[in-house]
XYZ file of C-alpha atoms in Angstrom:
389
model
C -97.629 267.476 -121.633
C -97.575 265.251 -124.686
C -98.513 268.218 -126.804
C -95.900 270.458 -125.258
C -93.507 268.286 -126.373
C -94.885 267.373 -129.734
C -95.314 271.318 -130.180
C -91.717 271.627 -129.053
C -89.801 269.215 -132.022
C -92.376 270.818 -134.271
C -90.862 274.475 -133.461
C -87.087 272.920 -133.396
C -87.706 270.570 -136.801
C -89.026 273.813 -138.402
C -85.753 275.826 -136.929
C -83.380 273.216 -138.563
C -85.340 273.220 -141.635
C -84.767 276.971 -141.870
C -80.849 276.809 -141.207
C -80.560 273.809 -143.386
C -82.795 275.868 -146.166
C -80.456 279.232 -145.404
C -76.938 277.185 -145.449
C -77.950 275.795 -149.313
C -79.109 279.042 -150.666
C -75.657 280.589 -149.366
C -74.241 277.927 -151.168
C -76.067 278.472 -153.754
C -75.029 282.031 -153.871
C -71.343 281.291 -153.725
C -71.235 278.671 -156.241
C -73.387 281.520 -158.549
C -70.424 283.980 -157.232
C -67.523 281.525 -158.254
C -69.373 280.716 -161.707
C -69.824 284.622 -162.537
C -66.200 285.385 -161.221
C -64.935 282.744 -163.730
C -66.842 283.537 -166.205
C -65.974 287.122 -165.974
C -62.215 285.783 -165.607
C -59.175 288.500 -165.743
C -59.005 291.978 -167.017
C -56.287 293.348 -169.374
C -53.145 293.560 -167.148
C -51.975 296.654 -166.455
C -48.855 298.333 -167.443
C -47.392 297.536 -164.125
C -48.153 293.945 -164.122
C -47.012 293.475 -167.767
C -43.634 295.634 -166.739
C -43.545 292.848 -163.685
C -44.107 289.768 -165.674
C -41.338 291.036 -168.407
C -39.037 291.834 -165.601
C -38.587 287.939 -164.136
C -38.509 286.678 -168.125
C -35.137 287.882 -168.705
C -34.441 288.823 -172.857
C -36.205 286.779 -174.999
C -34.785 284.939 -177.950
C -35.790 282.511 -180.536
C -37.588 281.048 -183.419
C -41.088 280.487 -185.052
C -40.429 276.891 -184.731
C -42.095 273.995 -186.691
C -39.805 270.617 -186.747
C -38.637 269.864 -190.425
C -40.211 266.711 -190.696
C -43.933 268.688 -190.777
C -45.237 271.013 -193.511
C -47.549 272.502 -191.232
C -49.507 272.674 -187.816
C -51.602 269.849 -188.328
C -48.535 267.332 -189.188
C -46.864 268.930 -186.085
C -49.323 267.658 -183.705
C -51.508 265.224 -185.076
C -50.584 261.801 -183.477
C -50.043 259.891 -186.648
C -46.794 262.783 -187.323
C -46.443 263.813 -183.715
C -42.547 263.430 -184.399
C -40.966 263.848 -180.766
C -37.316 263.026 -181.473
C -37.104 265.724 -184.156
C -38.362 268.257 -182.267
C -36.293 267.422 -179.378
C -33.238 266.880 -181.221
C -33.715 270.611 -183.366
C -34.885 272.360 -180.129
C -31.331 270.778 -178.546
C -29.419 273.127 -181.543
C -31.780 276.383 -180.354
C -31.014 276.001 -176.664
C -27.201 275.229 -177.695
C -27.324 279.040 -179.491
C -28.665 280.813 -176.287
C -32.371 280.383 -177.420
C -34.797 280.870 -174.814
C -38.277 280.709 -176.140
C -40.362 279.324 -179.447
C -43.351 280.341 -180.759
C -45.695 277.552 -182.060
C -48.944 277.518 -183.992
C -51.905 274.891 -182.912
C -55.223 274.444 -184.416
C -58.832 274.100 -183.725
C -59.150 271.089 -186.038
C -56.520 269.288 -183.650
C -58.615 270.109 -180.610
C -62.035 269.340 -182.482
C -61.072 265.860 -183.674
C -59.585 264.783 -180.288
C -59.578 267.736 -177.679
C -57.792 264.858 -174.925
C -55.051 263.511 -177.459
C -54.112 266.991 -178.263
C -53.711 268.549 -175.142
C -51.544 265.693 -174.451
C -49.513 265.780 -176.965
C -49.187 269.185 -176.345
C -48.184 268.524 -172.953
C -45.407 266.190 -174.145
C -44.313 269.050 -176.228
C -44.438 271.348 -173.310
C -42.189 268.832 -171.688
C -39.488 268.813 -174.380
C -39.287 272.271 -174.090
C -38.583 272.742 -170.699
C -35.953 270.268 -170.852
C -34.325 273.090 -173.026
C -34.938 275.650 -170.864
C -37.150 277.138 -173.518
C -40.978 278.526 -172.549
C -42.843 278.992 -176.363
C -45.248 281.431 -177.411
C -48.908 279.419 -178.341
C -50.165 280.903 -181.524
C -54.338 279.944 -181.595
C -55.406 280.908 -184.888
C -53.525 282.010 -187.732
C -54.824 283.982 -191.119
C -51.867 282.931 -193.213
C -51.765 281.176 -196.366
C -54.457 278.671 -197.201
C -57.471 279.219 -196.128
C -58.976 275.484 -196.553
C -57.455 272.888 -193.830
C -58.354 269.703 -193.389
C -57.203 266.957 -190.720
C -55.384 263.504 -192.212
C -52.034 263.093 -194.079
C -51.164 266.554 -195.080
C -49.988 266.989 -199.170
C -46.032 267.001 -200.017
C -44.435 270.521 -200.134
C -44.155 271.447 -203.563
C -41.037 271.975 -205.194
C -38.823 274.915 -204.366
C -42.250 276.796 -202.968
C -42.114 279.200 -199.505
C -44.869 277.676 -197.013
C -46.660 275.649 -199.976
C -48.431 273.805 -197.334
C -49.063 276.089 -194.402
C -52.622 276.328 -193.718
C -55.311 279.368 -191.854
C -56.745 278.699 -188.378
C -59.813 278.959 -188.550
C -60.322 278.005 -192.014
C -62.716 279.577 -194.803
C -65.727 277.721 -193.872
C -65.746 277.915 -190.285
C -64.774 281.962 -190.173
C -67.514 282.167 -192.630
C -70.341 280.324 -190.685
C -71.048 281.480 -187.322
C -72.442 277.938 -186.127
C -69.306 277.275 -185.704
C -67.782 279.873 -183.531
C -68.703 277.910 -179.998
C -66.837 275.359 -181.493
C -63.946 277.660 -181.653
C -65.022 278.913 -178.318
C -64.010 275.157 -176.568
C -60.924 275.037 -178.579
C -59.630 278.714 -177.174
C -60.998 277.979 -173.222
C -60.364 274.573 -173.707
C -56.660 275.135 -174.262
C -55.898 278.183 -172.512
C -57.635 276.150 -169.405
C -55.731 272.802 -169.439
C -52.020 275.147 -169.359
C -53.687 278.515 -167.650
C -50.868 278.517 -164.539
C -48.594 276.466 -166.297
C -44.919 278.176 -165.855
C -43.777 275.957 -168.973
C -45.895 278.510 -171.328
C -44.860 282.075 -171.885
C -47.246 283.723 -173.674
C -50.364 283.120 -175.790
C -50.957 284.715 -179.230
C -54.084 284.853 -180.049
C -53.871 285.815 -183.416
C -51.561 285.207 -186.013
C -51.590 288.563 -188.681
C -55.347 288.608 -188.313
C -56.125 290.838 -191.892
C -53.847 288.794 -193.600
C -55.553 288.196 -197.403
C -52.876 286.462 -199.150
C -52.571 288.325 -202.108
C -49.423 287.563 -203.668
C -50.730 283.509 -202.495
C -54.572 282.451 -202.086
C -55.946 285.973 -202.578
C -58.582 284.802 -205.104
C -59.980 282.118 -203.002
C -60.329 283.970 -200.007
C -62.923 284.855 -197.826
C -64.486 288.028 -199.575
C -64.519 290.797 -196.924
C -62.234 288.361 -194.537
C -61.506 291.333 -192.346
C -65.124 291.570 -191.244
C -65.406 288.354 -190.199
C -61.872 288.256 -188.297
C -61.976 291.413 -186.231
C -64.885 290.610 -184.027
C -64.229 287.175 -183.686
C -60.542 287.595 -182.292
C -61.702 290.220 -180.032
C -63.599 287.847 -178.643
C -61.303 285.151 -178.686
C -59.558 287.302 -176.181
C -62.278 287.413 -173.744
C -62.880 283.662 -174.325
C -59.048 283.225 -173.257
C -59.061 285.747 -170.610
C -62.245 283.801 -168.844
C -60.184 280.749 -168.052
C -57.907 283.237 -166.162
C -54.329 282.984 -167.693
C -51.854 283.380 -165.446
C -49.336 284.346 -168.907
C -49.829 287.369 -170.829
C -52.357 287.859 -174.873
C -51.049 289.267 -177.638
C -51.928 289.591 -181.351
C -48.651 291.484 -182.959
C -49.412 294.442 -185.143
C -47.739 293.200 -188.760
C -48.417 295.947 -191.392
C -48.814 299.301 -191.758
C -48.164 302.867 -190.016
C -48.479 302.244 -185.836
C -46.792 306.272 -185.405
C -50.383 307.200 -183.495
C -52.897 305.629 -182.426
C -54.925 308.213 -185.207
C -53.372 306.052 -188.201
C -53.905 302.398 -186.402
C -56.501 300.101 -188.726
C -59.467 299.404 -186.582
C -58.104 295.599 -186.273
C -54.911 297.224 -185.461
C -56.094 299.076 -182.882
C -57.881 296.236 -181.214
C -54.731 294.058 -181.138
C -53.059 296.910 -179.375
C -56.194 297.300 -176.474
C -56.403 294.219 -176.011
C -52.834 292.788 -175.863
C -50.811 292.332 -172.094
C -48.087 293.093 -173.735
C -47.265 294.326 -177.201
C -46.056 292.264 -180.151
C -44.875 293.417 -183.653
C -43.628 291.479 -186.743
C -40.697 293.568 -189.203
C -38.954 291.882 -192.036
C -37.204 295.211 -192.989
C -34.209 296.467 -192.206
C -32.508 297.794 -189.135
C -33.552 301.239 -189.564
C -37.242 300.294 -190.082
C -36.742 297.974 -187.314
C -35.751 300.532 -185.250
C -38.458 302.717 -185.772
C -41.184 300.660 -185.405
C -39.750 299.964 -181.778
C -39.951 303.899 -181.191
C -43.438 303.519 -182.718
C -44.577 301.444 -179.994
C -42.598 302.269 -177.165
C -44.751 305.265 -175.763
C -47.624 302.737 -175.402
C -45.684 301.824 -172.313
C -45.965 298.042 -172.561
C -43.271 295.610 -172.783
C -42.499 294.725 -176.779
C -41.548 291.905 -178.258
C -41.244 291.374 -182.185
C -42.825 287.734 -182.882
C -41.475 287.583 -186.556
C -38.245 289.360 -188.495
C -35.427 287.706 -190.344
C -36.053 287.809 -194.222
C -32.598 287.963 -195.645
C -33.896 288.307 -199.304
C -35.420 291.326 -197.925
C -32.970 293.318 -195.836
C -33.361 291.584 -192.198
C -30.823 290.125 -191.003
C -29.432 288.696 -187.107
C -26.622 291.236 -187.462
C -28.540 293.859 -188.040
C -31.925 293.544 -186.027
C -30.596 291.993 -183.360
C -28.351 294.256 -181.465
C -31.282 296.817 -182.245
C -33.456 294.813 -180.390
C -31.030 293.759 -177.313
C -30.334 297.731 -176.868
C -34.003 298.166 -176.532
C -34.645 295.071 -174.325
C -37.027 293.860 -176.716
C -37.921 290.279 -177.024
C -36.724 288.756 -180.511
C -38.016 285.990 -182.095
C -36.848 285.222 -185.634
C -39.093 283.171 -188.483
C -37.557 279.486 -188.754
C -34.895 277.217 -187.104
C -34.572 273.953 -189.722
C -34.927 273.695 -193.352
C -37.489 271.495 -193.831
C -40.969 270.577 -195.713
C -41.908 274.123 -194.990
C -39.293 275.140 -197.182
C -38.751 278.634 -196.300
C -35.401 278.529 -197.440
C -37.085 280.000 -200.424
C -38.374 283.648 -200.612
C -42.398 284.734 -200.980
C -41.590 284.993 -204.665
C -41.346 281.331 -204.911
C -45.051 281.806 -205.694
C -44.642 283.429 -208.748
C -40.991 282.825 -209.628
C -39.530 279.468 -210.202
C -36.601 277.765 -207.900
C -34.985 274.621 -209.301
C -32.401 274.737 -206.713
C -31.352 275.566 -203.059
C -31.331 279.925 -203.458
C -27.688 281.377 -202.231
C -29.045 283.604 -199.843
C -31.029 281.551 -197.626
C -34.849 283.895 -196.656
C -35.838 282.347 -193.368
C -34.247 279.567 -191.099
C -31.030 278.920 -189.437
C -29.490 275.454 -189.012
C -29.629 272.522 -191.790
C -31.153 269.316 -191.333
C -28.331 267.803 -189.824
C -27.733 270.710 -187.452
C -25.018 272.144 -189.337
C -25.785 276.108 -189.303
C -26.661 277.963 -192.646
C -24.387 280.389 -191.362
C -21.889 280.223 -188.473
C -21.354 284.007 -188.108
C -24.841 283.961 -187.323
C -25.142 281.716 -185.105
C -22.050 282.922 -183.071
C -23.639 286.543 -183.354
C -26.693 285.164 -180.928
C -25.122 282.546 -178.913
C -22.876 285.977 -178.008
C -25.517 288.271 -177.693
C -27.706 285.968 -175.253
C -24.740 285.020 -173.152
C -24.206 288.555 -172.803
C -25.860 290.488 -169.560
């Protein structure tokens, strides 16, 4: 009898051993099946679901915003320059026009010297916005002007020069050196992550005019063959963002060239455009340019939004590009809001041509530093133009 029963807890320890050995390897299984959904994270929306999400956005204006008290991204949001009441008191002037959106550069040296500060800050920023009823566009990296940041008090703008402090995210050194790359890797998931289903974001751009080379700038101390380096890395930059499952739409606007077929699209050109939610285009031309590059892009069927126009100095102007783009429902976002250290007041000349005072014809931006608009026709132009339905 005593071994029937000893036999008997034997059989039912052994049972429960089982179950409690099946139970953790079909947790085991679903925690491998969460891991390798998320790692896997979204596809490419479809047309439908970028046509959806453009749908409940209503049409989007604004500005390439940086507050005139920083020279470039890295004064913007490091904490020692992290100027709050500037940016709230210039994105006050943008809202007061009918401005609805921003779009905002960060960089990977903010997130790599202090990945906690700077998504806090950035959250503060995110808060400031909102109060304005504004939702910005997140620019990750950037191929513009110089190719050699560096973290700490960032130099004085130099006299009477466009952008003369603006700096490329990544930089030389870290495109160059693939060590570096899962580096870059937190920075994009790390970002994307902490605001992934955060309403107060609209979009993310993930990257700025990618075969940019600076010519007319830093062209001879670029990275030789920069293009090579660039193309696969934002591709996957895009996959690195779209693992952390983004509940707002990637981009990377097509800037220069001939987009009339797919046939005559650069190979970096043509990855922007595959990968992209929706599509975004930069044209500092004028309104019959403007216009065409809209019919350019339209039969790609995805909603369009031009991230950059407004050179004055070079034929693009509010009243001109504007309407164009209201009549086509397509998103508008115009380089600068304040004069400041950026200085791009001043035309891409300034490089080579000398500017000893304030130029007539403004080239970017709209208000002054005290608010005061560079031009009020403008600014009447798009405070009627938004209010309109």
């Amino acid at each position: 009898m005593k071994l029937l029963k000893t036999t008997i807890w034997a059989v039912a320890a052994c049972l429960m051993l089982q179950n409690c050995a099946k139970k953790a390897d079909e947790e085991k299984k679903d925690e491998a099946a969460s891991t390798e959904q998320t790692a896997a994270g979204r596809e490419i929306w479809t047309k439908e679901q970028a046509k959806e999400w453009y749908a409940k956005q209503g049409w989007l204006v604004g500005a390439d915003f940086l507050p005139s008290t920083a020279i470039n991204q890295l004064e913007m949001f490091q904490a020692e320059s992290f100027d709050t009441a500037t940016i709230d008191k210039e994105l006050g002037w943008a809202q007061n026009i009918g401005m609805n959106t921003m779009r905002v550069y960060l960089h990977d040296l903010l997130y790599q010297q202090d990945s906690a500060g700077f998504i806090k800050r950035l959250d503060t920023f995110l808060n400031i916005t909102k109060k304005h009823n504004i939702k910005p566009v997140l620019v990750l990296f950037d191929s513009c002007w110089d190719p050699f940041p560096k973290l700490g008090k960032q130099r004085d703008p130099k006299p009477g020069v466009h952008n003369s402090g603006w700096v490329q995210n990544p930089g030389f050194d870290a495109l160059k050196d693939s060590t570096q790359y899962p580096r870059l890797e937190r920075y994009v998931k790390g970002t994307v992550a902490a605001f992934a289903n955060d309403d107060r974001v609209l979009m993310w751009d993930i990257w700025n005019e990618p075969d940019n080379t600076n010519n007319s700038s830093y062209g001879k101390v670029e990275l030789p063959n920069k293009v090579d380096y660039v193309l696969p890395l934002m591709v996957k930059s895009f996959e690195w963002a779209r693992s952390v499952n983004p509940s707002q739409p990637l981009s990377s606007g097509v800037w220069a060239g001939d987009w009339s077929s797919p046939e005559k699209l650069k190979p970096i050109e043509k990855a922007q455009i595959e990968q992209s939610d929706v599509i975004t285009f930069h044209n500092y031309e004028n309104a019959q340019e403007f216009e065409k590059r809209i019919k350019w892009l339209e039969p790609y069927g995805r909603p369009l939004i031009c991230t950059e126009y407004m050179s004055r100095g070079n034929g693009s102007f509010f009243e001109t590009s504007l309407p164009i783009a209201k009549k086509y429902n397509v998103g508008a976002i115009n380089w600068g809001l304040v004069d400041g250290k950026s200085q791009t007041i001043y035309p891409w000349d300034s490089w080579k041509k000398t500017y000893t005072k304030e130029p007539d014809l403004w080239f970017h931006d709209i208000f002054r530093k005290d608010g005061t608009p560079y031009k009020q026709a403008e600014v009447d132009l798009i405070k009627k133009l938004t209010a309109a339905k």
